[in-house]
Amino acid sequence: MLFKQQALLRQKLFVLGSLAIGSLLYLVARVGSLDRLQPLCPIDGRFGPRGQDEIPLRAMQFKRGLLHEFRKGNATKEQIRLHNLVQQLPKAIIIGVRKGGTRALLEMLNLHPAVVKASQEIHFFDNDENYAKGIEWYRKKMPFSYPHQITIEKSPAYFITEEVPERIYKMNSSIKLLIIVREPTTRAISDYTQVLEGKERKNKTYYKFEKLAIDPNTCEVNTKYKAVRTSIYTKHLERWLKYFPIEQFHIVDGDRLITEPLPELQLVEKFLNLPPRISQYNLYFNATRGFYCLRFNIVFNKCLAGSKGRIHPEVDTSVITKLRRFFHPFNQKFYQITGRTFNWP
């Protein structure tokens, strides 16, 4: 009899333990799903009176779930209509610069509940074949979003392609334009490193950086080399200023985004007229990767692809010095035009 009572007691304890564990797991999942619903700082006083400028809480709720399903094409037209989802033309574009940190910037801005990103580079304005397909084709490449959210895309080739400023101007003359830059010589070497890695994957040989960056006939900087030409930021920006006033541009410090991302993101929030939502909670340093990773909630974290942060090859110091001297006057002019000064050598 005593044995049966003990067995019955163990059975009851097992059931109660299972219920307790199940409840705990539910609470963890629930907190994770609500984390994006509950802003990290109070909403009151941030949005002002209720109205069109307020971001619906539903937008925050579905941002990681339902919208993801819609991007994969798993939604019916009725579901899209029911949830009042649309595919909007971007209200802001990260136009460059290549190897400046465009992907990191886009992913970090996507932490904001009012931002929806186009996951892939569309290459609409810099590709004649795509551009010929028309603005409606471009719009349908955008992710589903709520009307109160803003869509952002990034294609770093836009910054250096001559036809792009006029094409974007024709679409939206008041669009906000984001440019993320790094120290020009470092950016050029990073550009070279990415191409070099691609060649190595295909078992192909490639010139050393020094041979590409310096003209062997004149021993001067080779401005025909694309990696060098892209780093002459002021030359490209001047072409954009023929169509857009400087107030429609925001310059992001790509070097600072690596080491201290939050202040840079807060400046972008202000430029885009977004209520402050990204906090230090959303960013944590991954010592193994050497970069900051993203925390959306206690369940969902994300780090950038492993290809980010490639180790650069060693470059002759005399070549680095020559490049920095070459870029110096262009950098000074860039500071003057943009009103932002960097501590570039």
GROMACS .gro file of C-alpha atoms in nm:
model
  345
    1MET     CA    1   0.000   0.000   0.000
    2LEU     CA    2   0.281   0.238   0.097
    3PHE     CA    3   0.456   0.159  -0.231
    4LYS     CA    4   0.144   0.247  -0.431
    5GLN     CA    5   0.101   0.577  -0.243
    6GLN     CA    6   0.463   0.670  -0.312
    7ALA     CA    7   0.422   0.584  -0.681
    8LEU     CA    8   0.104   0.792  -0.700
    9LEU     CA    9   0.282   1.083  -0.529
   10ARG     CA   10   0.573   1.063  -0.774
   11GLN     CA   11   0.326   1.061  -1.064
   12LYS     CA   12   0.152   1.374  -0.931
   13LEU     CA   13   0.484   1.550  -0.879
   14PHE     CA   14   0.587   1.461  -1.235
   15VAL     CA   15   0.264   1.607  -1.375
   16LEU     CA   16   0.299   1.923  -1.168
   17GLY     CA   17   0.664   1.958  -1.273
   18SER     CA   18   0.574   1.920  -1.639
   19LEU     CA   19   0.305   2.185  -1.606
   20ALA     CA   20   0.549   2.421  -1.436
   21ILE     CA   21   0.814   2.373  -1.706
   22GLY     CA   22   0.554   2.417  -1.978
   23SER     CA   23   0.431   2.740  -1.819
   24LEU     CA   24   0.787   2.869  -1.790
   25LEU     CA   25   0.861   2.796  -2.157
   26TYR     CA   26   0.538   2.970  -2.257
   27LEU     CA   27   0.632   3.278  -2.058
   28VAL     CA   28   0.979   3.290  -2.217
   29ALA     CA   29   0.829   3.265  -2.566
   30ARG     CA   30   0.562   3.517  -2.477
   31VAL     CA   31   0.813   3.769  -2.346
   32GLY     CA   32   1.018   3.722  -2.661
   33SER     CA   33   0.720   3.791  -2.885
   34LEU     CA   34   0.614   4.090  -2.678
   35ASP     CA   35   0.959   4.239  -2.660
   36ARG     CA   36   0.921   4.406  -2.997
   37LEU     CA   37   0.570   4.511  -2.899
   38GLN     CA   38   0.686   4.689  -2.585
   39PRO     CA   39   0.920   4.976  -2.674
   40LEU     CA   40   1.239   5.011  -2.478
   41CYS     CA   41   1.138   5.353  -2.361
   42PRO     CA   42   0.785   5.490  -2.302
   43ILE     CA   43   0.587   5.583  -2.611
   44ASP     CA   44   0.396   5.863  -2.438
   45GLY     CA   45   0.533   6.198  -2.539
   46ARG     CA   46   0.742   6.053  -2.823
   47PHE     CA   47   0.481   6.036  -3.096
   48GLY     CA   48   0.266   6.331  -2.999
   49PRO     CA   49  -0.114   6.315  -3.042
   50ARG     CA   50  -0.270   6.006  -3.190
   51GLY     CA   51  -0.290   6.033  -3.565
   52GLN     CA   52  -0.112   5.951  -3.885
   53ASP     CA   53   0.233   6.006  -3.735
   54GLU     CA   54   0.180   5.728  -3.481
   55ILE     CA   55   0.329   5.389  -3.558
   56PRO     CA   56   0.067   5.119  -3.486
   57LEU     CA   57   0.167   4.856  -3.233
   58ARG     CA   58   0.051   4.594  -3.483
   59ALA     CA   59   0.336   4.701  -3.708
   60MET     CA   60   0.581   4.611  -3.433
   61GLN     CA   61   0.408   4.283  -3.362
   62PHE     CA   62   0.412   4.152  -3.717
   63LYS     CA   63   0.753   4.285  -3.817
   64ARG     CA   64   0.938   3.967  -3.728
   65GLY     CA   65   0.662   3.719  -3.798
   66LEU     CA   66   0.391   3.793  -4.050
   67LEU     CA   67   0.596   4.029  -4.265
   68HIS     CA   68   0.868   3.765  -4.289
   69GLU     CA   69   0.615   3.517  -4.424
   70PHE     CA   70   0.491   3.772  -4.675
   71ARG     CA   71   0.844   3.832  -4.799
   72LYS     CA   72   0.874   3.461  -4.869
   73GLY     CA   73   0.557   3.474  -5.077
   74ASN     CA   74   0.351   3.269  -4.830
   75ALA     CA   75   0.062   3.513  -4.801
   76THR     CA   76  -0.262   3.534  -4.995
   77LYS     CA   77  -0.398   3.857  -5.140
   78GLU     CA   78  -0.676   3.841  -4.884
   79GLN     CA   79  -0.427   3.825  -4.596
   80ILE     CA   80  -0.238   4.120  -4.741
   81ARG     CA   81  -0.559   4.322  -4.775
   82LEU     CA   82  -0.679   4.220  -4.429
   83HIS     CA   83  -0.362   4.342  -4.260
   84ASN     CA   84  -0.350   4.663  -4.466
   85LEU     CA   85  -0.005   4.582  -4.604
   86VAL     CA   86   0.149   4.758  -4.900
   87GLN     CA   87   0.468   4.756  -5.105
   88GLN     CA   88   0.597   5.110  -5.084
   89LEU     CA   89   0.865   5.290  -5.278
   90PRO     CA   90   1.159   5.365  -5.047
   91LYS     CA   91   1.152   5.692  -4.856
   92ALA     CA   92   1.525   5.661  -4.792
   93ILE     CA   93   1.805   5.492  -4.985
   94ILE     CA   94   2.155   5.397  -4.872
   95ILE     CA   95   2.334   5.496  -5.192
   96GLY     CA   96   2.686   5.403  -5.084
   97VAL     CA   97   2.969   5.373  -5.037
   98ARG     CA   98   3.082   5.023  -5.134
   99LYS     CA   99   3.279   4.863  -4.847
  100GLY     CA  100   3.181   5.152  -4.625
  101GLY     CA  101   2.942   4.945  -4.413
  102THR     CA  102   2.619   4.966  -4.612
  103ARG     CA  103   2.498   4.618  -4.511
  104ALA     CA  104   2.573   4.677  -4.143
  105LEU     CA  105   2.390   5.011  -4.154
  106LEU     CA  106   2.083   4.861  -4.322
  107GLU     CA  107   2.061   4.570  -4.078
  108MET     CA  108   2.105   4.799  -3.777
  109LEU     CA  109   1.837   5.040  -3.897
  110ASN     CA  110   1.606   4.741  -3.933
  111LEU     CA  111   1.610   4.722  -3.552
  112HIS     CA  112   1.371   5.018  -3.557
  113PRO     CA  113   1.004   4.910  -3.561
  114ALA     CA  114   0.919   5.183  -3.812
  115VAL     CA  115   1.176   5.062  -4.066
  116VAL     CA  116   1.134   4.780  -4.318
  117LYS     CA  117   1.435   4.690  -4.530
  118ALA     CA  118   1.468   4.548  -4.879
  119SER     CA  119   1.684   4.244  -4.809
  120GLN     CA  120   1.853   4.230  -5.149
  121GLU     CA  121   2.027   4.501  -5.348
  122ILE     CA  122   1.775   4.592  -5.618
  123HIS     CA  123   2.015   4.766  -5.860
  124PHE     CA  124   1.726   4.945  -6.026
  125PHE     CA  125   1.877   5.287  -6.089
  126ASP     CA  126   2.228   5.175  -6.187
  127ASN     CA  127   2.123   4.891  -6.418
  128ASP     CA  128   1.983   4.997  -6.756
  129GLU     CA  129   1.801   4.668  -6.807
  130ASN     CA  130   1.629   4.687  -6.468
  131TYR     CA  131   1.553   5.057  -6.507
  132ALA     CA  132   1.381   4.989  -6.839
  133LYS     CA  133   1.133   4.764  -6.655
  134GLY     CA  134   0.979   5.071  -6.494
  135ILE     CA  135   0.901   5.208  -6.151
  136GLU     CA  136   0.622   4.957  -6.087
  137TRP     CA  137   0.870   4.670  -6.126
  138TYR     CA  138   1.090   4.846  -5.869
  139ARG     CA  139   0.803   4.895  -5.627
  140LYS     CA  140   0.712   4.527  -5.644
  141LYS     CA  141   1.068   4.441  -5.539
  142MET     CA  142   1.004   4.617  -5.209
  143PRO     CA  143   0.899   4.427  -4.894
  144PHE     CA  144   0.547   4.442  -4.753
  145SER     CA  145   0.501   4.706  -4.486
  146TYR     CA  146   0.241   4.910  -4.305
  147PRO     CA  147   0.163   5.258  -4.442
  148HIS     CA  148   0.321   5.421  -4.136
  149GLN     CA  149   0.651   5.240  -4.183
  150ILE     CA  150   0.927   5.352  -4.414
  151THR     CA  151   1.102   5.124  -4.661
  152ILE     CA  152   1.479   5.151  -4.704
  153GLU     CA  153   1.691   4.986  -4.971
  154LYS     CA  154   2.064   4.992  -5.029
  155SER     CA  155   2.267   4.958  -5.347
  156PRO     CA  156   2.618   5.104  -5.302
  157ALA     CA  157   2.679   5.116  -5.676
  158TYR     CA  158   2.429   5.404  -5.690
  159PHE     CA  159   2.681   5.650  -5.545
  160ILE     CA  160   2.935   5.619  -5.827
  161THR     CA  161   2.703   5.560  -6.127
  162GLU     CA  162   2.654   5.877  -6.332
  163GLU     CA  163   2.291   5.821  -6.436
  164VAL     CA  164   2.158   5.743  -6.089
  165PRO     CA  165   2.109   6.091  -5.932
  166GLU     CA  166   1.880   6.208  -6.211
  167ARG     CA  167   1.687   5.880  -6.211
  168ILE     CA  168   1.623   5.891  -5.837
  169TYR     CA  169   1.531   6.259  -5.861
  170LYS     CA  170   1.264   6.175  -6.119
  171MET     CA  171   1.117   5.916  -5.882
  172ASN     CA  172   1.121   6.133  -5.568
  173SER     CA  173   1.293   6.470  -5.551
  174SER     CA  174   1.253   6.487  -5.171
  175ILE     CA  175   1.391   6.142  -5.087
  176LYS     CA  176   1.642   6.109  -4.803
  177LEU     CA  177   1.986   5.979  -4.902
  178LEU     CA  178   2.230   5.801  -4.674
  179ILE     CA  179   2.603   5.778  -4.747
  180ILE     CA  180   2.831   5.575  -4.522
  181VAL     CA  181   3.203   5.635  -4.561
  182ARG     CA  182   3.526   5.500  -4.416
  183GLU     CA  183   3.882   5.631  -4.425
  184PRO     CA  184   3.944   5.631  -4.804
  185THR     CA  185   4.265   5.425  -4.812
  186THR     CA  186   4.124   5.162  -4.576
  187ARG     CA  187   3.808   5.147  -4.786
  188ALA     CA  188   4.009   5.099  -5.107
  189ILE     CA  189   4.208   4.813  -4.952
  190SER     CA  190   3.885   4.655  -4.827
  191ASP     CA  191   3.741   4.684  -5.179
  192TYR     CA  192   4.049   4.510  -5.318
  193THR     CA  193   4.031   4.239  -5.049
  194GLN     CA  194   3.675   4.146  -5.144
  195VAL     CA  195   3.769   4.107  -5.510
  196LEU     CA  196   4.083   3.914  -5.416
  197GLU     CA  197   3.881   3.668  -5.208
  198GLY     CA  198   3.649   3.609  -5.502
  199LYS     CA  199   3.945   3.536  -5.729
  200GLU     CA  200   4.095   3.295  -5.476
  201ARG     CA  201   3.769   3.103  -5.446
  202LYS     CA  202   3.789   3.041  -5.820
  203ASN     CA  203   4.159   2.948  -5.798
  204LYS     CA  204   4.253   3.252  -6.003
  205THR     CA  205   4.554   3.475  -5.960
  206TYR     CA  206   4.527   3.849  -5.902
  207TYR     CA  207   4.759   4.148  -5.896
  208LYS     CA  208   4.888   4.282  -5.567
  209PHE     CA  209   4.712   4.594  -5.440
  210GLU     CA  210   5.026   4.805  -5.486
  211LYS     CA  211   5.043   4.725  -5.857
  212LEU     CA  212   4.679   4.824  -5.912
  213ALA     CA  213   4.677   5.137  -5.696
  214ILE     CA  214   5.000   5.286  -5.833
  215ASP     CA  215   5.056   5.355  -6.203
  216PRO     CA  216   5.385   5.178  -6.291
  217ASN     CA  217   5.464   5.431  -6.565
  218THR     CA  218   5.427   5.747  -6.356
  219CYS     CA  219   5.464   5.602  -6.004
  220GLU     CA  220   5.162   5.814  -5.910
  221VAL     CA  221   4.823   5.706  -5.777
  222ASN     CA  222   4.625   5.524  -6.045
  223THR     CA  223   4.291   5.705  -6.059
  224LYS     CA  224   4.169   5.462  -6.325
  225TYR     CA  225   4.162   5.187  -6.064
  226LYS     CA  226   3.799   5.163  -5.948
  227ALA     CA  227   3.883   5.104  -5.581
  228VAL     CA  228   4.080   5.430  -5.577
  229ARG     CA  229   3.824   5.623  -5.779
  230THR     CA  230   3.538   5.519  -5.549
  231SER     CA  231   3.724   5.663  -5.248
  232ILE     CA  232   3.731   6.012  -5.401
  233TYR     CA  233   3.402   6.084  -5.226
  234THR     CA  234   3.375   6.452  -5.310
  235LYS     CA  235   3.387   6.390  -5.687
  236HIS     CA  236   3.083   6.164  -5.672
  237LEU     CA  237   2.895   6.378  -5.420
  238GLU     CA  238   2.929   6.687  -5.642
  239ARG     CA  239   2.740   6.503  -5.915
  240TRP     CA  240   2.454   6.429  -5.671
  241LEU     CA  241   2.442   6.791  -5.559
  242LYS     CA  242   2.332   6.893  -5.907
  243TYR     CA  243   1.996   6.735  -5.824
  244PHE     CA  244   1.962   6.729  -5.445
  245PRO     CA  245   2.044   6.986  -5.175
  246ILE     CA  246   2.297   6.885  -4.912
  247GLU     CA  247   2.018   6.881  -4.650
  248GLN     CA  248   1.879   6.564  -4.810
  249PHE     CA  249   2.203   6.374  -4.742
  250HIS     CA  250   2.322   6.225  -4.417
  251ILE     CA  251   2.681   6.112  -4.384
  252VAL     CA  252   2.741   5.810  -4.161
  253ASP     CA  253   3.085   5.740  -4.012
  254GLY     CA  254   3.147   5.379  -4.114
  255ASP     CA  255   3.455   5.346  -3.893
  256ARG     CA  256   3.260   5.460  -3.588
  257LEU     CA  257   2.968   5.231  -3.677
  258ILE     CA  258   3.209   4.940  -3.620
  259THR     CA  259   3.343   5.054  -3.283
  260GLU     CA  260   3.055   5.259  -3.140
  261PRO     CA  261   2.739   5.204  -3.346
  262LEU     CA  262   2.466   5.351  -3.123
  263PRO     CA  263   2.551   5.725  -3.158
  264GLU     CA  264   2.565   5.687  -3.536
  265LEU     CA  265   2.228   5.511  -3.544
  266GLN     CA  266   2.072   5.778  -3.324
  267LEU     CA  267   2.187   6.044  -3.570
  268VAL     CA  268   2.021   5.851  -3.854
  269GLU     CA  269   1.698   5.817  -3.654
  270LYS     CA  270   1.694   6.195  -3.616
  271PHE     CA  271   1.769   6.252  -3.986
  272LEU     CA  272   1.481   6.020  -4.086
  273ASN     CA  273   1.246   6.190  -3.837
  274LEU     CA  274   1.196   5.861  -3.653
  275PRO     CA  275   1.114   5.843  -3.283
  276PRO     CA  276   1.418   5.711  -3.091
  277ARG     CA  277   1.380   5.338  -3.054
  278ILE     CA  278   1.724   5.178  -3.100
  279SER     CA  279   1.909   5.146  -2.770
  280GLN     CA  280   2.221   4.982  -2.633
  281TYR     CA  281   2.002   4.680  -2.552
  282ASN     CA  282   1.977   4.612  -2.926
  283LEU     CA  283   2.354   4.598  -2.976
  284TYR     CA  284   2.603   4.365  -2.812
  285PHE     CA  285   2.970   4.311  -2.888
  286ASN     CA  286   3.068   3.966  -3.009
  287ALA     CA  287   3.431   3.918  -2.904
  288THR     CA  288   3.472   3.616  -3.130
  289ARG     CA  289   3.359   3.804  -3.440
  290GLY     CA  290   3.506   4.137  -3.333
  291PHE     CA  291   3.185   4.315  -3.433
  292TYR     CA  292   2.862   4.427  -3.277
  293CYS     CA  293   2.567   4.193  -3.328
  294LEU     CA  294   2.196   4.277  -3.318
  295ARG     CA  295   1.944   4.186  -3.049
  296PHE     CA  296   1.579   4.220  -3.153
  297ASN     CA  297   1.447   4.052  -2.836
  298ILE     CA  298   1.552   3.786  -2.584
  299VAL     CA  299   1.485   3.514  -2.842
  300PHE     CA  300   1.603   3.660  -3.174
  301ASN     CA  301   1.964   3.776  -3.222
  302LYS     CA  302   2.154   3.828  -3.546
  303CYS     CA  303   2.517   3.877  -3.646
  304LEU     CA  304   2.638   3.994  -3.985
  305ALA     CA  305   2.764   3.740  -4.237
  306GLY     CA  306   3.103   3.581  -4.178
  307SER     CA  307   3.238   3.754  -4.489
  308LYS     CA  308   3.224   4.086  -4.303
  309GLY     CA  309   3.549   4.195  -4.144
  310ARG     CA  310   3.787   4.019  -4.382
  311ILE     CA  311   4.154   4.036  -4.286
  312HIS     CA  312   4.330   4.279  -4.520
  313PRO     CA  313   4.656   4.181  -4.688
  314GLU     CA  314   4.968   4.369  -4.586
  315VAL     CA  315   5.027   4.673  -4.805
  316ASP     CA  316   5.356   4.854  -4.849
  317THR     CA  317   5.360   5.149  -4.609
  318SER     CA  318   5.499   5.385  -4.876
  319VAL     CA  319   5.193   5.309  -5.092
  320ILE     CA  320   4.959   5.376  -4.801
  321THR     CA  321   5.135   5.706  -4.736
  322LYS     CA  322   5.112   5.803  -5.104
  323LEU     CA  323   4.740   5.721  -5.115
  324ARG     CA  324   4.665   5.918  -4.799
  325ARG     CA  325   4.847   6.222  -4.936
  326PHE     CA  326   4.652   6.188  -5.259
  327PHE     CA  327   4.314   6.166  -5.084
  328HIS     CA  328   4.386   6.448  -4.836
  329PRO     CA  329   4.269   6.748  -5.047
  330PHE     CA  330   3.957   6.559  -5.160
  331ASN     CA  331   3.883   6.473  -4.797
  332GLN     CA  332   3.913   6.838  -4.693
  333LYS     CA  333   3.664   6.938  -4.959
  334PHE     CA  334   3.431   6.657  -4.853
  335TYR     CA  335   3.440   6.788  -4.494
  336GLN     CA  336   3.361   7.137  -4.618
  337ILE     CA  337   3.065   7.031  -4.833
  338THR     CA  338   2.905   6.795  -4.583
  339GLY     CA  339   2.980   6.985  -4.264
  340ARG     CA  340   3.115   6.667  -4.104
  341THR     CA  341   3.484   6.626  -4.024
  342PHE     CA  342   3.659   6.292  -3.982
  343ASN     CA  343   3.996   6.218  -3.826
  344TRP     CA  344   4.138   6.072  -4.144
  345PRO     CA  345   4.518   6.099  -4.189
   0.00000   0.00000   0.00000
